[in-house]
Short mmCIF file of C-alpha atoms and ligand atoms in Angstrom, two decimals:
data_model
loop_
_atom_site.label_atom_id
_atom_site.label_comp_id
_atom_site.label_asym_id
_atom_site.label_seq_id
_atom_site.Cartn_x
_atom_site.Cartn_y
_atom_site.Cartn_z
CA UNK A 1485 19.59 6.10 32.28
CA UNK A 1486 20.88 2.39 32.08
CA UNK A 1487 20.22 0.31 28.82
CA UNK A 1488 18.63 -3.46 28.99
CA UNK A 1489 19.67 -6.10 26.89
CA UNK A 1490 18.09 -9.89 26.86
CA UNK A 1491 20.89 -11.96 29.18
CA UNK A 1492 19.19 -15.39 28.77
CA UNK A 1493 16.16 -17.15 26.67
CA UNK A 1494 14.72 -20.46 26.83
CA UNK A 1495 11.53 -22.39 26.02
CA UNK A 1496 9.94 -25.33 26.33
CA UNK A 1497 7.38 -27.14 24.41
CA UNK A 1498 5.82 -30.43 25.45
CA UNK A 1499 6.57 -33.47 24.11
CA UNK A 1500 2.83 -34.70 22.77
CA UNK A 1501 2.82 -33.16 18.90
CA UNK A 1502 -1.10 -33.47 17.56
CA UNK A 1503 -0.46 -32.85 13.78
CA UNK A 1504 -3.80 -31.56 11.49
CA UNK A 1505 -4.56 -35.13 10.71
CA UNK A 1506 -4.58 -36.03 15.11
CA UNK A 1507 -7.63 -33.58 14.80
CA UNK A 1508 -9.90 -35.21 12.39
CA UNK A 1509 -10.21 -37.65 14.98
CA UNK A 1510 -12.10 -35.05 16.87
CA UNK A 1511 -13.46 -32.64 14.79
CA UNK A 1512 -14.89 -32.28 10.56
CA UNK A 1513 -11.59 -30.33 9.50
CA UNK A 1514 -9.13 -31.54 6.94
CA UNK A 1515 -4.82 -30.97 6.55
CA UNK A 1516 -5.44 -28.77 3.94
CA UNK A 1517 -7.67 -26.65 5.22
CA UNK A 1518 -5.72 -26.00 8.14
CA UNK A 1519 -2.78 -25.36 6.34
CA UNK A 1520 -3.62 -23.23 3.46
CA UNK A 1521 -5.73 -20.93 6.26
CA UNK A 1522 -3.40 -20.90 8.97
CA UNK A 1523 0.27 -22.41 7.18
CA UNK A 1524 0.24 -24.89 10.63
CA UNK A 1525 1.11 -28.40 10.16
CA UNK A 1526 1.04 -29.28 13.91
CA UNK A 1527 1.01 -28.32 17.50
CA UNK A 1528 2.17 -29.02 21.37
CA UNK A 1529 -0.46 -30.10 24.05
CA UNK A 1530 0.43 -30.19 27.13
CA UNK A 1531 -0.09 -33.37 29.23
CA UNK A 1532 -3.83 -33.40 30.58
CA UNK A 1533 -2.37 -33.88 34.23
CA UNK A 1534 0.60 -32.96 36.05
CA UNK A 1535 1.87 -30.06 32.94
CA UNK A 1536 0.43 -26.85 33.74
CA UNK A 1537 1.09 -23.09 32.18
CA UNK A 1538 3.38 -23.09 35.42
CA UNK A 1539 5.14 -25.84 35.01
CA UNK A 1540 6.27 -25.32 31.62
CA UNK A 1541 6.87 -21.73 32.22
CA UNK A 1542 8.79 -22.70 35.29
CA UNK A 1543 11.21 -25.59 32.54
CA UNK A 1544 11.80 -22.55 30.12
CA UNK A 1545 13.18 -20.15 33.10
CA UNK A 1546 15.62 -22.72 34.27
CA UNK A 1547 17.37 -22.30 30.95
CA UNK A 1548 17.04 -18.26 29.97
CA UNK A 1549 18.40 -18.30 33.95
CA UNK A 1550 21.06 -20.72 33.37
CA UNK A 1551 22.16 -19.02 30.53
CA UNK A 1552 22.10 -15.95 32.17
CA UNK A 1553 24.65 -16.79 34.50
CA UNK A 1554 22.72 -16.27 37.26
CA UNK A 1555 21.14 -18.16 39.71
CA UNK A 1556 17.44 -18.97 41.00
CA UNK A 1557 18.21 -16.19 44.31
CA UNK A 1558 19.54 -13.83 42.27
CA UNK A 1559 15.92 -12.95 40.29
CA UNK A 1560 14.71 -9.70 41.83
CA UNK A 1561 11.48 -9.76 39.70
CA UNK A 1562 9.39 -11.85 38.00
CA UNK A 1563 6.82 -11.06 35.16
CA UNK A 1564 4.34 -13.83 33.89
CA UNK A 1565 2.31 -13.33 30.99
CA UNK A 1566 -0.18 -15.32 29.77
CA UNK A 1567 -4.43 -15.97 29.17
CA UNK A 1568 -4.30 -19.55 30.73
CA UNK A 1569 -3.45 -19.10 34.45
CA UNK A 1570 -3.00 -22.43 36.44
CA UNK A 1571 -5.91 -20.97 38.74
CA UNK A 1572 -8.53 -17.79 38.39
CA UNK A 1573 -6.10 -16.31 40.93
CA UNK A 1574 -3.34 -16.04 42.27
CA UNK A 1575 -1.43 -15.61 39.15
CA UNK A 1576 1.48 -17.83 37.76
CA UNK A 1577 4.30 -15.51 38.85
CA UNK A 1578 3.59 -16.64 42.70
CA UNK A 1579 3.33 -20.16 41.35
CA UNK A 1580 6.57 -19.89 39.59
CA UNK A 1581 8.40 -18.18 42.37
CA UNK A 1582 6.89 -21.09 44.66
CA UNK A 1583 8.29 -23.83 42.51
CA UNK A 1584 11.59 -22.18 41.82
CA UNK A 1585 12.45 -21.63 44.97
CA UNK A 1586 13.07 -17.75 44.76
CA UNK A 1587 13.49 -15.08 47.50
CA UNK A 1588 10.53 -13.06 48.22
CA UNK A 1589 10.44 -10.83 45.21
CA UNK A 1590 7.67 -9.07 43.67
CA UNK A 1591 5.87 -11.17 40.88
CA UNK A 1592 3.32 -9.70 38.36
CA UNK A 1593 1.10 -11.20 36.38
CA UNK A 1594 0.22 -10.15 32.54
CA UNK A 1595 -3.19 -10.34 30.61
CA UNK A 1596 -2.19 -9.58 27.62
CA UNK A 1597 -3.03 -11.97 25.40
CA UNK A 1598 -1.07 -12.01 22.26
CA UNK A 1599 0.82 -9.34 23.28
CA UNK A 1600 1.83 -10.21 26.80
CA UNK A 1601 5.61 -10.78 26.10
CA UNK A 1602 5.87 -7.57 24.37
CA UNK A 1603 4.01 -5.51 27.33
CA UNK A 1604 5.96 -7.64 29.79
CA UNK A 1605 9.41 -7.05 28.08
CA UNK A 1606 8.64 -3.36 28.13
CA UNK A 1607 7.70 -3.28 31.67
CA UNK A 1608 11.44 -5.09 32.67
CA UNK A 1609 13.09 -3.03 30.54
CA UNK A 1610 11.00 0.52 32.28
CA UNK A 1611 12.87 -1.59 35.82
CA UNK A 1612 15.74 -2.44 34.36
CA UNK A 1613 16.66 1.14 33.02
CA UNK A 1614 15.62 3.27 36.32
CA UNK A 1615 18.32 0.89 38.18
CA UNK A 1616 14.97 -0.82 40.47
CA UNK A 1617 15.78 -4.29 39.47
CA UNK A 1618 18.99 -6.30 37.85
CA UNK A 1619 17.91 -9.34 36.99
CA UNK A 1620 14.01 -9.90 35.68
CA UNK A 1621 12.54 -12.63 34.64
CA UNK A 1622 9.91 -12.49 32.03
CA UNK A 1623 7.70 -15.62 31.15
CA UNK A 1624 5.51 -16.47 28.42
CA UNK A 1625 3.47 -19.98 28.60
CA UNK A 1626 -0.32 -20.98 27.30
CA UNK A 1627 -1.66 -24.62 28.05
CA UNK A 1628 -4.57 -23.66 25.29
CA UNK A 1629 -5.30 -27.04 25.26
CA UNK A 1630 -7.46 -27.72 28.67
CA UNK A 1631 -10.05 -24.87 27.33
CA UNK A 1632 -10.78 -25.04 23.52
CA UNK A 1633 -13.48 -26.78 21.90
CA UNK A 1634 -12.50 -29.69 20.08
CA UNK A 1635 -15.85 -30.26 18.34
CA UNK A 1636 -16.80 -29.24 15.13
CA UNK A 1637 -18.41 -25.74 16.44
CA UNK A 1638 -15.12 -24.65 18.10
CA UNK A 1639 -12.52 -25.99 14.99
CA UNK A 1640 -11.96 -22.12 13.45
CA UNK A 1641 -10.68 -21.32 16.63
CA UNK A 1642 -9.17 -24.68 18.27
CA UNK A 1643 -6.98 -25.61 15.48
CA UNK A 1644 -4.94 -22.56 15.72
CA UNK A 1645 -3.84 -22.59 19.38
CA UNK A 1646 -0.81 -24.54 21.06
CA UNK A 1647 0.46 -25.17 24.15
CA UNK A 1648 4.27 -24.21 25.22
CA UNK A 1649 6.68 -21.48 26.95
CA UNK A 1650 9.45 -19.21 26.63
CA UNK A 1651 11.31 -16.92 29.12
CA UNK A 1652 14.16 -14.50 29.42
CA UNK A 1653 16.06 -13.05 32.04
CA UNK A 1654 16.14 -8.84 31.33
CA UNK A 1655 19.98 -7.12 32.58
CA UNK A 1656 21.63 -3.79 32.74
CA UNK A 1657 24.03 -3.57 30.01
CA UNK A 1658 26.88 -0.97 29.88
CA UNK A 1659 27.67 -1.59 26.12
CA UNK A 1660 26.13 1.60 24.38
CA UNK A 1661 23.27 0.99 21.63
CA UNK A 1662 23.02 -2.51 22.43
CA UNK A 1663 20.09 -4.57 24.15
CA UNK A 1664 16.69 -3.16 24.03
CA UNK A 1665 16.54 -0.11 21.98
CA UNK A 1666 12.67 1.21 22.80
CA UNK A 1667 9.26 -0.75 23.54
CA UNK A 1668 5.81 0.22 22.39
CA UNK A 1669 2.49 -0.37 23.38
CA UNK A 1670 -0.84 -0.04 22.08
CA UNK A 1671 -4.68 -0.90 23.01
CA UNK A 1672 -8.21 -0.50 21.58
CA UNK A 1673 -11.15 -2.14 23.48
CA UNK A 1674 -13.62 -1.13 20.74
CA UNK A 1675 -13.35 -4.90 19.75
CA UNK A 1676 -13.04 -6.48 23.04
CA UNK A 1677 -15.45 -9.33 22.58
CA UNK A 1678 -14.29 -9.72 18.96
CA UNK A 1679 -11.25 -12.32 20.23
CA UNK A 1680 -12.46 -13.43 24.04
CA UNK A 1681 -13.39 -15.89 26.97
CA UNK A 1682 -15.64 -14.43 28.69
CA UNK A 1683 -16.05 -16.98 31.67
CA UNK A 1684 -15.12 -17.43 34.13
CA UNK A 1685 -15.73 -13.42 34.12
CA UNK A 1686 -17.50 -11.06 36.95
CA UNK A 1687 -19.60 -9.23 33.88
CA UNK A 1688 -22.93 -9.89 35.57
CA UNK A 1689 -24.36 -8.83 31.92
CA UNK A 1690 -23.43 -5.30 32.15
CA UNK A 1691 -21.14 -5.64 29.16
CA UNK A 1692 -23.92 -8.42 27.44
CA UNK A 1693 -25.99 -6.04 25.88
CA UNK A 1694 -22.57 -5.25 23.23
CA UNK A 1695 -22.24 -9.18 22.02
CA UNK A 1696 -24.72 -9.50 19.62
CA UNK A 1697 -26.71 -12.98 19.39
CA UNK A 1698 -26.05 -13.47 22.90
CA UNK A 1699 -28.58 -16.05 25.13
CA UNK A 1700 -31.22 -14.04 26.63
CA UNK A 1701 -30.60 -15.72 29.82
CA UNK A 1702 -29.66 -14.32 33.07
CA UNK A 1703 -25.86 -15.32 33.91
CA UNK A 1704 -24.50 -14.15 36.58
CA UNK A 1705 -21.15 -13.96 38.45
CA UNK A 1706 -18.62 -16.56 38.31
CA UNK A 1707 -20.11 -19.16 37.21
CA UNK A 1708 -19.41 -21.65 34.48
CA UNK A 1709 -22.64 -23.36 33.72
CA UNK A 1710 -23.40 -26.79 32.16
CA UNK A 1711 -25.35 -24.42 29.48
CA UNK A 1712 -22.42 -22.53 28.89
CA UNK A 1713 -20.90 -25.35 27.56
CA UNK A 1714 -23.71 -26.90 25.58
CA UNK A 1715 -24.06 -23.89 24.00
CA UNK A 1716 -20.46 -22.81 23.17
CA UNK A 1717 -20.00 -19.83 25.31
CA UNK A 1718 -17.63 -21.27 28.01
CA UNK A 1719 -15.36 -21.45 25.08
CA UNK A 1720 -12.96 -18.90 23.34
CA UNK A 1721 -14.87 -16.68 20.50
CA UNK A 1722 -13.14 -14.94 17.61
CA UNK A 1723 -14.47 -13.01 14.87
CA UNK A 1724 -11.57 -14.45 12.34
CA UNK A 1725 -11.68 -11.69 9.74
CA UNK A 1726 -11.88 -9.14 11.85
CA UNK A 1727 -8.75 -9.94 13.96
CA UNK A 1728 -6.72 -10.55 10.26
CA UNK A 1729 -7.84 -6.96 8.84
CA UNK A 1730 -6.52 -5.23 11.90
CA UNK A 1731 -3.67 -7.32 12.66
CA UNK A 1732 -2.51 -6.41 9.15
CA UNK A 1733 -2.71 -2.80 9.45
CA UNK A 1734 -1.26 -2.57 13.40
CA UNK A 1735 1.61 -4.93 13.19
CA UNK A 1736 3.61 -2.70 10.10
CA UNK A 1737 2.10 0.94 12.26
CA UNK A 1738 3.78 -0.34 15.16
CA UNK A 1739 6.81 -1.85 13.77
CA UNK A 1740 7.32 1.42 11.41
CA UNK A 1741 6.72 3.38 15.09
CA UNK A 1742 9.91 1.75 16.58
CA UNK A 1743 12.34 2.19 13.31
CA UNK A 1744 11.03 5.38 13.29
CA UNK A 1745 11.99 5.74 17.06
CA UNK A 1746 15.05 5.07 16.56
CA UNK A 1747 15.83 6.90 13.06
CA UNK A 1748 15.94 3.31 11.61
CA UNK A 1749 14.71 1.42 8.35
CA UNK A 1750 13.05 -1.87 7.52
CA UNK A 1751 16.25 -2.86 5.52
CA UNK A 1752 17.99 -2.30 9.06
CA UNK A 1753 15.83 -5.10 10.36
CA UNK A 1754 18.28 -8.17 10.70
CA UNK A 1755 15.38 -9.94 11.91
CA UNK A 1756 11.61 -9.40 12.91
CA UNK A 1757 10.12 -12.18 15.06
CA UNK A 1758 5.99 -11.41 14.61
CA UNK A 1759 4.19 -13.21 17.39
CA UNK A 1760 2.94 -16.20 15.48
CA UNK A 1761 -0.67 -15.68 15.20
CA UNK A 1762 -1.00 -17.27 11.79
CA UNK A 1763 1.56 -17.89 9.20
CA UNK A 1764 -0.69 -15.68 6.67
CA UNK A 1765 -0.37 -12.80 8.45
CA UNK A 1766 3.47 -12.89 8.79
CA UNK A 1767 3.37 -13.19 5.02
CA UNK A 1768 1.10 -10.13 4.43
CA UNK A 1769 3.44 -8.10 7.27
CA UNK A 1770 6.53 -9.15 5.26
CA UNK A 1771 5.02 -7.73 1.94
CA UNK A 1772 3.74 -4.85 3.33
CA UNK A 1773 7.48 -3.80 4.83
CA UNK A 1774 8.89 -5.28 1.51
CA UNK A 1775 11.65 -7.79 3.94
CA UNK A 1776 12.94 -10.45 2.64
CA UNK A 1777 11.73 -14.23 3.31
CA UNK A 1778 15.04 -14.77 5.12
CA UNK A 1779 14.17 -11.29 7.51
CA UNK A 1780 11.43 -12.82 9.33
CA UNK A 1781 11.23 -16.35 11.59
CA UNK A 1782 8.22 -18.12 11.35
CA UNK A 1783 7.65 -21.66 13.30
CA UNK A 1784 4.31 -21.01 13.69
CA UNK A 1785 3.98 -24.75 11.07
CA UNK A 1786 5.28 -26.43 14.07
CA UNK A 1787 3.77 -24.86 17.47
CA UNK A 1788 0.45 -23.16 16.04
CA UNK A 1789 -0.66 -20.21 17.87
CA UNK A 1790 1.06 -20.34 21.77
CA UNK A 1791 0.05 -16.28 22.52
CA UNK A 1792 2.13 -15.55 24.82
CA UNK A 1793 4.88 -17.62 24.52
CA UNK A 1794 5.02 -17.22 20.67
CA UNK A 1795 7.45 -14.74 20.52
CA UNK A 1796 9.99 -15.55 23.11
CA UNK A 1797 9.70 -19.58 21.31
CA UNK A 1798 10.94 -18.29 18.28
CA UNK A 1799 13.48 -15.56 19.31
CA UNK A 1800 14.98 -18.59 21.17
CA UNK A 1801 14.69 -20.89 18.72
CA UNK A 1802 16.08 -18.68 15.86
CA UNK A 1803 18.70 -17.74 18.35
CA UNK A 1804 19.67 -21.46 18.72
CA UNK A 1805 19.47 -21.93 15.04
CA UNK A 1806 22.19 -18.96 14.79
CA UNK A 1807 19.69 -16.44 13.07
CA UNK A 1808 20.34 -14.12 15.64
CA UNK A 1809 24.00 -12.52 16.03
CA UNK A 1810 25.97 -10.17 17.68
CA UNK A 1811 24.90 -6.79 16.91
CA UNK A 1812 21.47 -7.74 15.03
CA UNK A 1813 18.87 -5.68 14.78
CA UNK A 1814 15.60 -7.71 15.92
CA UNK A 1815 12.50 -6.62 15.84
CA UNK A 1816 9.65 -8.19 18.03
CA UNK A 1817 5.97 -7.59 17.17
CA UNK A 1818 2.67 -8.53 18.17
CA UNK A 1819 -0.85 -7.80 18.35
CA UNK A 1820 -3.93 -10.06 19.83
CA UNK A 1821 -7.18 -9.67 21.94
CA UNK A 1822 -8.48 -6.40 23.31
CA UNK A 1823 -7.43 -5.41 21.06
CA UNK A 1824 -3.63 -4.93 22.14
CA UNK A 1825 -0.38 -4.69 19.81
CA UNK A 1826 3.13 -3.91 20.79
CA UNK A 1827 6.75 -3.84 19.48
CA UNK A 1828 10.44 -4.18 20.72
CA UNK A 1829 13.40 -3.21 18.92
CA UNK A 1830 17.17 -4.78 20.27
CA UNK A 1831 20.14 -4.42 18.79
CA UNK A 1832 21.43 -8.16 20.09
N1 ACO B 3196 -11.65 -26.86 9.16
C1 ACO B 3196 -12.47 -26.88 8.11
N2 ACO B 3196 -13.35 -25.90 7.84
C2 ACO B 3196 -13.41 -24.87 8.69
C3 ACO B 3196 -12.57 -24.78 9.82
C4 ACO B 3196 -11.66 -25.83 10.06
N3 ACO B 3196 -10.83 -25.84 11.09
N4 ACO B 3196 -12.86 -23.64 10.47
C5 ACO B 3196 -13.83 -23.02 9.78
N5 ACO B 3196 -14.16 -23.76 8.71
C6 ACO B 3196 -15.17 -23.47 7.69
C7 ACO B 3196 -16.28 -22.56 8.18
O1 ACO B 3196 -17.29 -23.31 8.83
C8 ACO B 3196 -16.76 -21.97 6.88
O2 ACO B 3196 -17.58 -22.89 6.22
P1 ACO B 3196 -18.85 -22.38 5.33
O3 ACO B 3196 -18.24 -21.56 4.23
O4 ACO B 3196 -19.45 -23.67 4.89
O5 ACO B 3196 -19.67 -21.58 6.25
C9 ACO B 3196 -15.48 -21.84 6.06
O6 ACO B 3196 -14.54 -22.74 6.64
C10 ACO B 3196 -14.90 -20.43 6.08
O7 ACO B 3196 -14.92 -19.97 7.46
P2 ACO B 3196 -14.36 -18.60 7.86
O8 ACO B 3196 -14.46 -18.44 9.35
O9 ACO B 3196 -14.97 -17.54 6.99
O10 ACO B 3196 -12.85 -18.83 7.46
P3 ACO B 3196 -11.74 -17.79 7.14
O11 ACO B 3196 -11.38 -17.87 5.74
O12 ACO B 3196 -12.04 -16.45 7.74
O13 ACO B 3196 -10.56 -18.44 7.96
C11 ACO B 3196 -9.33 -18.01 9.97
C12 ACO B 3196 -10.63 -18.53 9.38
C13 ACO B 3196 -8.20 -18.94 9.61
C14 ACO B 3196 -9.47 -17.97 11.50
C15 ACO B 3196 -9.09 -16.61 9.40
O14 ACO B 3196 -10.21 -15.76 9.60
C16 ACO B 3196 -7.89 -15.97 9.96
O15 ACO B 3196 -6.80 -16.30 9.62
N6 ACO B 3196 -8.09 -14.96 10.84
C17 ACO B 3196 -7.06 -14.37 11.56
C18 ACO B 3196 -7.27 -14.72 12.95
C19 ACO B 3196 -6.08 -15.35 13.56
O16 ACO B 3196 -5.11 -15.69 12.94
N7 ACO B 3196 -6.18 -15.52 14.84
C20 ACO B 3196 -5.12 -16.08 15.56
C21 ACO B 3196 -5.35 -15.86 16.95
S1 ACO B 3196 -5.49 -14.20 17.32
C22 ACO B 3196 -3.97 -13.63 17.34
O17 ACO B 3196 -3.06 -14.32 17.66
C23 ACO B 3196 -3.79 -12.26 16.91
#
């Protein structure tokens, strides 16, 4: 069986930065607040018009491709994750194939949430190794911003979530122990509606009756009514505490499960990138494995929350910073709505 290894990263983050302060303007929240819950200072949005999860998806390929040594012809797959799709459907992979000009290659499209990079990482590497594909490209990108409610009502979730993307290009390797060591995935849809959208959404109401306090109203279909908004619903929900307590139990299980794996430590761990859900739970993670400060990258103060691009944003930008060198051991973790949590271990 053929190893993967990570040819090529890049990301891209627009250039409109809305700091906590920007989102008084819009909403009863404070700097301090947001910081001391969250450790986020500021955040991308993506221009209203014109910058789409696409098209900033489609800016960070160009450079994970470029830096693959490759060209645009020579991707034989594609694999877009994210939760804010240009359109209902098709999927951003078509888009992105479209607008880069690729042959006619097979292009998937991920929903997992906060940990789409690490399910679509571990579904190039599953090509990658069987000798199907040679050079995949995997996308992460969010444009948050078009969808969250900037009032008051929506500011425990809306102040958390960023717009931006990141993207690598997934190769056979013939150097034995390096690239991608193992990939692991998890899921638990006990607590579906506990981090979710649900429109638009075919549900019809035959998951309704498991959301408590919801409007005893018949909704139906796709539709996104003018109620939905008035009353919130159109809008992301999270249960806050609920998300933190598991996120701080799954994210060491599953990191532990690929040292394990691969009869490694956490003092092996050159570097772990956590997807960037909230700078408190990094901290708790890195207690809980006893790393040191310097063994886990955090930019999450800069970006906020970008789901599925938060992971392949940092690894580039700690790779760019030098953090990441030859022979590294890096481990990638994340866990979001479903709920779903993953990990990657690569020895760089
Ligand atoms: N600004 C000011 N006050 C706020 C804000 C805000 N942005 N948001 C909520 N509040 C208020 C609430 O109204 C509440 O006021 P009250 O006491 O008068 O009722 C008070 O702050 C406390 O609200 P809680 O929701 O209990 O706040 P909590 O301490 O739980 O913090 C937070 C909320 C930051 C979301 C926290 O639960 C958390 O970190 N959860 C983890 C979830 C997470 O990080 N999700 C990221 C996305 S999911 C993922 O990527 C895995």
């Amino acid at each position: 069986m053929l190893q993967s290894k990570i040819a090529g990263i890049g990301y891209y983050v627009p250039k409109n930065v809305y700091t906590n302060n920007d989102l008084t303007r819009f909403m009863d929240t404070s700097d301090e607040w947001i910081q001391e819950r969250t450790g986020i200072k500021e955040r991308r949005y993506a221009d209203r018009i014109g910058e789409t999860t696409t098209t900033m998806g489609v800016e960070a390929a160009k450079i994970a491709i470029e830096r693959a040594h490759i060209t645009n012809e020579e991707v034989d797959f594609i694999i877009f994750a994210t939760l804010s799709p240009d359109y209902y459907f098709p999927g951003c992979a078509v888009l992105l194939q479209r607008e880069m000009g690729m042959k006619e290659v097979g292009a998937l499209d991920i929903r997992n949430q906060c940990s789409g990079f690490i399910y679509a990482l571990s579904i190039a590497d599953q090509f990658v190794k069987t000798g199907m594909y040679k050079n995949v490209l995997v996308v992460g990108s969010e444009k948050h911003s078009f969808a969250l409610d900037f009032s008051t009502r929506g500011r425990a979730v809306s102040v958390i979530f960023g717009d931006g993307a990141g993207a690598v290009v997934v190769q056979p390797t013939a150097e034995d122990g390096k690239g991608i060591l193992s990939t692991h995935l998890h899921s638990d849809g006990a607590d579906a509606e506990k981090l979710a959208m649900y429109y638009p959404g075919a549900s019809s109401g035959i998951w309704l009756d498991k959301i408590p306090d919801w409007p005893d109203q018949e909704l139906g279909g796709l539709l996104m009514t003018k109620e939905m908004l008035e009353d919130g619903t159109a809008f992301p929900n999270m249960d806050g505490q609920a998300v933190f307590k598991k996120a701080v139990v799954k994210f060491p299980e599953v990191i532990h499960e690929a040292l394990a794996k691969n009869n490694l430590k956490t003092s092996d761990i050159s570097l772990l990138i956590p997807h960037q859900a909230n700078l408190r739970i990094s901290q708790f993670i890195q207690k809980t494995l006893g790393l040191r400060e310097d063994q886990v990258f955090n930019n999450i103060q800069k970006y906020g929350n970008t789901t599925a691009a938060s992971i392949p944003i940092a690894l580039c930008e700690a790779w760019e910073e030098g953090k990441i060198k030859e022979g590294d051991l890096v481990c990638l973790a994340a866990f979001g709505a479903g709920f779903t949590w993953g990990s990657a271990l690569i020895r760089w």
